[in-house]
Amino acid sequence: MVSGTNDLNTPPLVSLAAGGTAGAIEAFTSYPLEFAKTRVQLRQQKGVPTPRNPFLVVTRVYQKEGIRALYKGCAALVVGSVAKDGVRFLFFDQIKHAFADPETGTLSPLRNLAAGMTAGVVASIAAVTPTERIKTAMIDDARNDKIFRSGFHATTTIWKQHGIKGLYRGFAGTTLKQASATAFRMGTYNTLKDFEKSKKIEQSTLVNFANGSVAGVVTTLCTQPFDVIKTRSQSARGASTAEAVKSVLLDFGVRGFWKGTTLRLGRTVFSGGILFTSYEIAVKLINPFYSGITHSIGAEAS
């Protein structure tokens, strides 16, 4: 059985809907770990140790601020993830179709990376940068000024103060992170799937989850510096990419660019498995429904 991300015949609308559904599920279920990672990466008082265990950070925030604090900015991320993952699965599947070997239906590892990178750039422009900006600003605001009442209020406030540039603060860092992350995540996942396909390994839910988790580890280790720069740029006050890089170096030195790696690993291993598993299931559920509708429309037209 060939999965949705390896099926070159997956209709574009199915890729879009399945990707959006998977993104929403992944974002909501793993958000407390994303919250913890973002907290660690934001500017903090020097000399104050930061827990490396993501579950310890989550526990401390829960004890001091309650469960609602752990989901501060979650709505923005979920909305952004629906658009982001819908767009990147859509474009990745279409780019894969164009680049695939016509005989085997597979891509080389480099072509997998190139397809993922292209999809990541499109997703960053279309959805990721503004929603990540709102999410990060709300998490930063929650620990300091507490100005933003909701995601909508944060969006309108940033728009009034800084215009469209305010919502796209950190665009360079976000796009670099998104392009590289999508390249490594989608590329690694599909390379593993193609290898398993050649070895005739059955694609079960457990195998899909394991592949997604491995892809999450590779992605985190290779793209962490871009994630740190993006987070600093998109704090409540905001900063240019150059200012963000400088602040990381001043605070922690070169090692600071891997700040929050353990925390992010805790999320990406979990979220990578959820994302791709959800996508595979969503494709299987949506495809028959879509096929039925298109068949009915075709029958009526004839």
mmCIF file of C-alpha atoms in Angstrom:
data_model
loop_
_atom_site.group_PDB
_atom_site.id
_atom_site.type_symbol
_atom_site.label_atom_id
_atom_site.label_comp_id
_atom_site.label_asym_id
_atom_site.label_seq_id
_atom_site.Cartn_x
_atom_site.Cartn_y
_atom_site.Cartn_z
ATOM 1 C CA MET A 1 0.000 0.000 0.000
ATOM 2 C CA VAL A 2 1.395 3.417 -0.972
ATOM 3 C CA SER A 3 0.779 6.355 1.334
ATOM 4 C CA GLY A 4 -0.657 9.738 0.435
ATOM 5 C CA THR A 5 2.693 11.514 0.369
ATOM 6 C CA ASN A 6 4.071 8.937 -2.011
ATOM 7 C CA ASP A 7 0.991 8.692 -4.212
ATOM 8 C CA LEU A 8 1.652 10.813 -7.281
ATOM 9 C CA ASN A 9 -2.049 10.664 -8.144
ATOM 10 C CA THR A 10 -3.263 12.402 -4.972
ATOM 11 C CA PRO A 11 -5.555 15.238 -6.189
ATOM 12 C CA PRO A 12 -4.400 18.776 -5.233
ATOM 13 C CA LEU A 13 -7.555 19.510 -3.206
ATOM 14 C CA VAL A 14 -7.059 16.290 -1.231
ATOM 15 C CA SER A 15 -3.432 17.226 -0.491
ATOM 16 C CA LEU A 16 -4.568 20.685 0.636
ATOM 17 C CA ALA A 17 -7.392 19.436 2.871
ATOM 18 C CA ALA A 18 -5.416 16.538 4.347
ATOM 19 C CA GLY A 19 -2.393 18.761 4.998
ATOM 20 C CA GLY A 20 -4.526 21.412 6.714
ATOM 21 C CA THR A 21 -6.251 18.800 8.882
ATOM 22 C CA ALA A 22 -2.936 17.207 9.872
ATOM 23 C CA GLY A 23 -1.439 20.627 10.653
ATOM 24 C CA ALA A 24 -4.296 21.558 12.985
ATOM 25 C CA ILE A 25 -4.093 18.241 14.879
ATOM 26 C CA GLU A 26 -0.313 18.438 15.186
ATOM 27 C CA ALA A 27 -0.302 22.081 16.316
ATOM 28 C CA PHE A 28 -2.933 21.648 19.031
ATOM 29 C CA THR A 29 -1.652 18.395 20.522
ATOM 30 C CA SER A 30 1.982 19.522 20.719
ATOM 31 C CA TYR A 31 1.454 23.200 21.586
ATOM 32 C CA PRO A 32 2.558 23.101 25.263
ATOM 33 C CA LEU A 33 5.995 21.888 24.120
ATOM 34 C CA GLU A 34 6.121 24.639 21.469
ATOM 35 C CA PHE A 35 5.213 27.134 24.191
ATOM 36 C CA ALA A 36 8.042 25.874 26.401
ATOM 37 C CA LYS A 37 10.572 26.037 23.552
ATOM 38 C CA THR A 38 9.582 29.598 22.662
ATOM 39 C CA ARG A 39 9.821 30.742 26.289
ATOM 40 C CA VAL A 40 13.386 29.439 26.515
ATOM 41 C CA GLN A 41 14.477 31.143 23.283
ATOM 42 C CA LEU A 42 13.112 34.573 24.193
ATOM 43 C CA ARG A 43 15.461 36.983 25.900
ATOM 44 C CA GLN A 44 16.008 36.209 29.562
ATOM 45 C CA GLN A 45 18.072 37.506 32.460
ATOM 46 C CA LYS A 46 21.690 36.389 32.171
ATOM 47 C CA GLY A 47 22.849 33.949 34.806
ATOM 48 C CA VAL A 48 19.371 32.521 35.369
ATOM 49 C CA PRO A 49 19.456 28.814 34.459
ATOM 50 C CA THR A 50 16.826 27.511 32.050
ATOM 51 C CA PRO A 51 15.509 23.948 32.387
ATOM 52 C CA ARG A 52 16.450 21.704 29.444
ATOM 53 C CA ASN A 53 13.616 19.293 30.104
ATOM 54 C CA PRO A 54 10.547 20.483 28.155
ATOM 55 C CA PHE A 55 8.178 18.718 30.515
ATOM 56 C CA LEU A 56 9.729 20.547 33.483
ATOM 57 C CA VAL A 57 9.162 23.908 31.788
ATOM 58 C CA VAL A 58 5.563 22.963 31.024
ATOM 59 C CA THR A 59 5.005 21.798 34.616
ATOM 60 C CA ARG A 60 6.410 25.010 36.114
ATOM 61 C CA VAL A 61 4.310 27.250 33.866
ATOM 62 C CA TYR A 62 1.216 25.176 34.663
ATOM 63 C CA GLN A 63 1.850 25.433 38.411
ATOM 64 C CA LYS A 64 2.475 29.197 38.347
ATOM 65 C CA GLU A 65 0.131 30.384 35.590
ATOM 66 C CA GLY A 66 -2.404 27.621 34.950
ATOM 67 C CA ILE A 67 -3.393 25.566 31.916
ATOM 68 C CA ARG A 68 -4.584 28.606 29.922
ATOM 69 C CA ALA A 69 -1.057 30.036 29.944
ATOM 70 C CA LEU A 70 0.281 26.934 28.179
ATOM 71 C CA TYR A 71 -2.103 27.570 25.291
ATOM 72 C CA LYS A 72 -1.412 31.303 24.968
ATOM 73 C CA GLY A 73 -1.085 31.969 21.245
ATOM 74 C CA CYS A 74 -2.298 28.470 20.339
ATOM 75 C CA ALA A 75 -5.184 29.669 18.162
ATOM 76 C CA ALA A 76 -2.790 31.654 15.975
ATOM 77 C CA LEU A 77 -0.548 28.619 15.544
ATOM 78 C CA VAL A 78 -3.445 26.282 14.746
ATOM 79 C CA VAL A 79 -4.843 28.669 12.121
ATOM 80 C CA GLY A 80 -1.367 29.140 10.710
ATOM 81 C CA SER A 81 -0.709 25.397 10.711
ATOM 82 C CA VAL A 82 -3.902 24.698 8.752
ATOM 83 C CA ALA A 83 -2.718 27.097 6.049
ATOM 84 C CA LYS A 84 0.983 26.217 6.341
ATOM 85 C CA ASP A 85 0.655 22.451 6.174
ATOM 86 C CA GLY A 86 -2.146 22.575 3.639
ATOM 87 C CA VAL A 87 0.029 24.726 1.365
ATOM 88 C CA ARG A 88 3.266 22.818 1.855
ATOM 89 C CA PHE A 89 1.716 19.369 1.383
ATOM 90 C CA LEU A 90 -0.094 20.684 -1.696
ATOM 91 C CA PHE A 91 3.009 22.213 -3.249
ATOM 92 C CA PHE A 92 5.269 19.373 -2.162
ATOM 93 C CA ASP A 93 3.015 16.771 -3.758
ATOM 94 C CA GLN A 94 2.781 18.803 -6.968
ATOM 95 C CA ILE A 95 6.537 19.446 -7.099
ATOM 96 C CA LYS A 96 7.186 15.772 -6.383
ATOM 97 C CA HIS A 97 4.959 14.879 -9.275
ATOM 98 C CA ALA A 98 6.994 17.117 -11.585
ATOM 99 C CA PHE A 99 10.384 15.870 -10.365
ATOM 100 C CA ALA A 100 9.607 12.176 -9.926
ATOM 101 C CA ASP A 101 11.196 9.447 -11.979
ATOM 102 C CA PRO A 102 8.458 8.412 -14.462
ATOM 103 C CA GLU A 103 9.327 4.707 -14.154
ATOM 104 C CA THR A 104 9.748 4.281 -10.386
ATOM 105 C CA GLY A 105 7.618 7.199 -9.175
ATOM 106 C CA THR A 106 10.328 8.172 -6.652
ATOM 107 C CA LEU A 107 12.706 11.111 -6.154
ATOM 108 C CA SER A 108 16.388 11.204 -5.303
ATOM 109 C CA PRO A 109 17.211 12.540 -1.809
ATOM 110 C CA LEU A 110 18.417 15.854 -3.307
ATOM 111 C CA ARG A 111 15.222 16.296 -5.319
ATOM 112 C CA ASN A 112 13.198 15.504 -2.203
ATOM 113 C CA LEU A 113 15.063 18.276 -0.376
ATOM 114 C CA ALA A 114 14.594 20.726 -3.270
ATOM 115 C CA ALA A 115 10.859 20.026 -3.423
ATOM 116 C CA GLY A 116 10.530 20.518 0.329
ATOM 117 C CA MET A 117 12.518 23.758 0.271
ATOM 118 C CA THR A 118 10.311 25.245 -2.446
ATOM 119 C CA ALA A 119 7.159 24.270 -0.565
ATOM 120 C CA GLY A 120 8.594 25.811 2.620
ATOM 121 C CA VAL A 121 9.231 29.193 0.995
ATOM 122 C CA VAL A 122 5.674 29.325 -0.368
ATOM 123 C CA ALA A 123 4.238 28.370 3.039
ATOM 124 C CA SER A 124 6.308 31.038 4.807
ATOM 125 C CA ILE A 125 5.017 33.781 2.511
ATOM 126 C CA ALA A 126 1.403 32.593 2.499
ATOM 127 C CA ALA A 127 0.874 31.803 6.173
ATOM 128 C CA VAL A 128 3.768 30.989 8.478
ATOM 129 C CA THR A 129 5.481 34.343 9.066
ATOM 130 C CA PRO A 130 2.434 36.372 10.218
ATOM 131 C CA THR A 131 0.938 33.595 12.358
ATOM 132 C CA GLU A 132 4.306 32.775 13.957
ATOM 133 C CA ARG A 133 4.790 36.494 14.646
ATOM 134 C CA ILE A 134 1.452 36.674 16.469
ATOM 135 C CA LYS A 135 2.063 33.452 18.407
ATOM 136 C CA THR A 136 5.568 34.475 19.518
ATOM 137 C CA ALA A 137 4.511 38.019 20.427
ATOM 138 C CA MET A 138 1.660 36.658 22.576
ATOM 139 C CA ILE A 139 3.924 34.205 24.422
ATOM 140 C CA ASP A 140 6.445 36.994 25.065
ATOM 141 C CA ASP A 141 3.705 39.434 26.104
ATOM 142 C CA ALA A 142 2.194 36.908 28.539
ATOM 143 C CA ARG A 143 5.359 36.867 30.662
ATOM 144 C CA ASN A 144 5.816 40.663 30.711
ATOM 145 C CA ASP A 145 3.314 43.406 29.834
ATOM 146 C CA LYS A 146 0.182 41.294 29.245
ATOM 147 C CA ILE A 147 -1.179 43.774 26.694
ATOM 148 C CA PHE A 148 -2.658 41.335 24.180
ATOM 149 C CA ARG A 149 -6.116 40.017 25.102
ATOM 150 C CA SER A 150 -6.421 37.575 22.201
ATOM 151 C CA GLY A 151 -4.881 36.616 18.883
ATOM 152 C CA PHE A 152 -7.191 39.027 17.072
ATOM 153 C CA HIS A 153 -6.283 41.850 19.465
ATOM 154 C CA ALA A 154 -2.580 41.117 19.005
ATOM 155 C CA THR A 155 -2.997 41.171 15.221
ATOM 156 C CA THR A 156 -4.859 44.494 15.168
ATOM 157 C CA THR A 157 -2.457 46.080 17.667
ATOM 158 C CA ILE A 158 0.628 45.084 15.690
ATOM 159 C CA TRP A 159 -1.049 46.205 12.456
ATOM 160 C CA LYS A 160 -1.940 49.630 13.887
ATOM 161 C CA GLN A 161 1.549 50.185 15.307
ATOM 162 C CA HIS A 162 3.711 48.773 12.533
ATOM 163 C CA GLY A 163 1.520 47.930 9.542
ATOM 164 C CA ILE A 164 2.125 44.920 7.327
ATOM 165 C CA LYS A 165 5.837 45.039 8.179
ATOM 166 C CA GLY A 166 4.958 44.342 11.807
ATOM 167 C CA LEU A 167 3.131 41.144 10.912
ATOM 168 C CA TYR A 168 6.024 40.052 8.706
ATOM 169 C CA ARG A 169 8.688 40.844 11.284
ATOM 170 C CA GLY A 170 11.288 38.087 11.191
ATOM 171 C CA PHE A 171 10.423 37.147 7.608
ATOM 172 C CA ALA A 172 14.024 36.336 6.640
ATOM 173 C CA GLY A 173 14.631 34.086 9.640
ATOM 174 C CA THR A 174 11.212 32.455 9.334
ATOM 175 C CA THR A 175 11.628 31.760 5.624
ATOM 176 C CA LEU A 176 15.116 30.331 6.099
ATOM 177 C CA LYS A 177 13.804 28.151 8.895
ATOM 178 C CA GLN A 178 10.664 27.147 7.005
ATOM 179 C CA ALA A 179 12.473 26.372 3.749
ATOM 180 C CA SER A 180 15.157 24.318 5.461
ATOM 181 C CA ALA A 181 12.752 22.658 7.910
ATOM 182 C CA THR A 182 10.306 21.649 5.190
ATOM 183 C CA ALA A 183 13.166 20.443 3.006
ATOM 184 C CA PHE A 184 14.607 18.232 5.751
ATOM 185 C CA ARG A 185 11.259 17.117 7.197
ATOM 186 C CA MET A 186 9.503 16.276 3.926
ATOM 187 C CA GLY A 187 12.724 15.138 2.268
ATOM 188 C CA THR A 188 13.719 12.785 5.081
ATOM 189 C CA TYR A 189 10.209 11.394 5.454
ATOM 190 C CA ASN A 190 9.770 10.680 1.760
ATOM 191 C CA THR A 191 13.282 9.289 1.379
ATOM 192 C CA LEU A 192 12.486 6.821 4.157
ATOM 193 C CA LYS A 193 9.147 5.981 2.536
ATOM 194 C CA ASP A 194 10.762 5.417 -0.869
ATOM 195 C CA PHE A 195 13.398 3.163 0.722
ATOM 196 C CA GLU A 196 10.727 1.153 2.531
ATOM 197 C CA LYS A 197 8.714 0.945 -0.665
ATOM 198 C CA SER A 198 11.725 -0.538 -2.477
ATOM 199 C CA LYS A 199 12.093 -3.085 0.344
ATOM 200 C CA LYS A 200 8.343 -3.799 0.272
ATOM 201 C CA ILE A 201 7.872 -2.772 3.905
ATOM 202 C CA GLU A 202 4.171 -2.381 4.733
ATOM 203 C CA GLN A 203 3.195 1.195 5.583
ATOM 204 C CA SER A 204 1.386 0.853 8.895
ATOM 205 C CA THR A 205 0.446 3.665 11.287
ATOM 206 C CA LEU A 206 3.398 2.735 13.508
ATOM 207 C CA VAL A 207 5.846 2.898 10.570
ATOM 208 C CA ASN A 208 4.414 6.272 9.488
ATOM 209 C CA PHE A 209 4.771 7.624 13.034
ATOM 210 C CA ALA A 210 8.358 6.357 13.303
ATOM 211 C CA ASN A 211 9.297 7.889 9.945
ATOM 212 C CA GLY A 212 7.775 11.207 10.974
ATOM 213 C CA SER A 213 9.657 11.160 14.284
ATOM 214 C CA VAL A 214 12.996 10.489 12.563
ATOM 215 C CA ALA A 215 12.259 13.326 10.146
ATOM 216 C CA GLY A 216 11.564 15.574 13.148
ATOM 217 C CA VAL A 217 14.951 14.805 14.726
ATOM 218 C CA VAL A 218 16.873 15.498 11.506
ATOM 219 C CA THR A 219 14.928 18.718 10.954
ATOM 220 C CA THR A 220 15.544 20.049 14.465
ATOM 221 C CA LEU A 221 19.289 19.446 14.499
ATOM 222 C CA CYS A 222 19.795 20.994 11.049
ATOM 223 C CA THR A 223 17.564 24.061 11.409
ATOM 224 C CA GLN A 224 17.735 25.122 15.073
ATOM 225 C CA PRO A 225 19.762 28.348 14.493
ATOM 226 C CA PHE A 226 17.076 29.660 12.117
ATOM 227 C CA ASP A 227 14.402 28.881 14.713
ATOM 228 C CA VAL A 228 16.243 30.813 17.433
ATOM 229 C CA ILE A 229 16.739 33.852 15.165
ATOM 230 C CA LYS A 230 13.071 33.751 14.138
ATOM 231 C CA THR A 231 11.909 33.653 17.764
ATOM 232 C CA ARG A 232 14.074 36.619 18.766
ATOM 233 C CA SER A 233 12.892 38.626 15.746
ATOM 234 C CA GLN A 234 9.241 37.991 16.522
ATOM 235 C CA SER A 235 9.191 38.871 20.225
ATOM 236 C CA ALA A 236 6.568 41.347 21.468
ATOM 237 C CA ARG A 237 8.856 44.316 20.800
ATOM 238 C CA GLY A 238 10.232 42.839 17.595
ATOM 239 C CA ALA A 239 13.725 43.034 16.129
ATOM 240 C CA SER A 240 15.400 42.874 12.747
ATOM 241 C CA THR A 241 17.168 39.678 11.730
ATOM 242 C CA ALA A 242 20.555 41.352 12.258
ATOM 243 C CA GLU A 243 19.518 42.581 15.730
ATOM 244 C CA ALA A 244 18.254 39.102 16.608
ATOM 245 C CA VAL A 245 21.552 37.485 15.588
ATOM 246 C CA LYS A 246 23.507 40.075 17.579
ATOM 247 C CA SER A 247 21.370 39.613 20.698
ATOM 248 C CA VAL A 248 21.860 35.826 20.642
ATOM 249 C CA LEU A 249 25.628 36.210 20.325
ATOM 250 C CA LEU A 250 25.745 38.785 23.151
ATOM 251 C CA ASP A 251 23.598 36.666 25.459
ATOM 252 C CA PHE A 252 24.951 33.180 24.882
ATOM 253 C CA GLY A 253 27.649 33.187 22.186
ATOM 254 C CA VAL A 254 27.564 30.790 19.239
ATOM 255 C CA ARG A 255 26.051 28.059 21.420
ATOM 256 C CA GLY A 256 23.003 30.284 21.798
ATOM 257 C CA PHE A 257 21.906 29.431 18.251
ATOM 258 C CA TRP A 258 21.097 25.940 19.503
ATOM 259 C CA LYS A 259 19.170 27.266 22.509
ATOM 260 C CA GLY A 260 16.044 25.201 23.054
ATOM 261 C CA THR A 261 17.253 22.260 20.951
ATOM 262 C CA THR A 262 16.272 19.699 23.581
ATOM 263 C CA LEU A 263 12.908 21.395 24.043
ATOM 264 C CA ARG A 264 12.285 21.502 20.310
ATOM 265 C CA LEU A 265 13.337 17.868 19.932
ATOM 266 C CA GLY A 266 10.750 16.939 22.541
ATOM 267 C CA ARG A 267 8.114 18.542 20.335
ATOM 268 C CA THR A 268 9.302 17.616 16.841
ATOM 269 C CA VAL A 269 9.757 13.910 17.574
ATOM 270 C CA PHE A 270 6.186 13.851 18.860
ATOM 271 C CA SER A 271 4.708 16.298 16.341
ATOM 272 C CA GLY A 272 6.493 14.831 13.326
ATOM 273 C CA GLY A 273 4.934 11.454 14.013
ATOM 274 C CA ILE A 274 1.493 13.003 14.524
ATOM 275 C CA LEU A 275 1.707 15.232 11.424
ATOM 276 C CA PHE A 276 2.540 12.547 8.888
ATOM 277 C CA THR A 277 0.354 9.897 10.472
ATOM 278 C CA SER A 278 -2.598 12.320 10.493
ATOM 279 C CA TYR A 279 -1.895 13.232 6.878
ATOM 280 C CA GLU A 280 -1.847 9.609 5.733
ATOM 281 C CA ILE A 281 -5.131 8.901 7.531
ATOM 282 C CA ALA A 282 -6.746 12.113 6.258
ATOM 283 C CA VAL A 283 -5.845 11.265 2.649
ATOM 284 C CA LYS A 284 -7.439 7.826 3.004
ATOM 285 C CA LEU A 285 -10.626 9.364 4.440
ATOM 286 C CA ILE A 286 -10.911 12.359 2.092
ATOM 287 C CA ASN A 287 -9.910 10.660 -1.170
ATOM 288 C CA PRO A 288 -13.018 8.437 -1.507
ATOM 289 C CA PHE A 289 -15.270 11.397 -0.629
ATOM 290 C CA TYR A 290 -13.546 13.612 -3.196
ATOM 291 C CA SER A 291 -13.645 10.893 -5.831
ATOM 292 C CA GLY A 292 -17.376 10.423 -5.238
ATOM 293 C CA ILE A 293 -18.085 14.120 -5.685
ATOM 294 C CA THR A 294 -15.993 14.456 -8.858
ATOM 295 C CA HIS A 295 -17.579 11.297 -10.288
ATOM 296 C CA SER A 296 -21.074 12.660 -9.616
ATOM 297 C CA ILE A 297 -20.215 16.012 -11.205
ATOM 298 C CA GLY A 298 -18.753 14.246 -14.227
ATOM 299 C CA ALA A 299 -21.853 12.058 -14.595
ATOM 300 C CA GLU A 300 -24.180 15.084 -14.442
ATOM 301 C CA ALA A 301 -22.099 16.980 -16.984
ATOM 302 C CA SER A 302 -22.237 14.094 -19.441
#
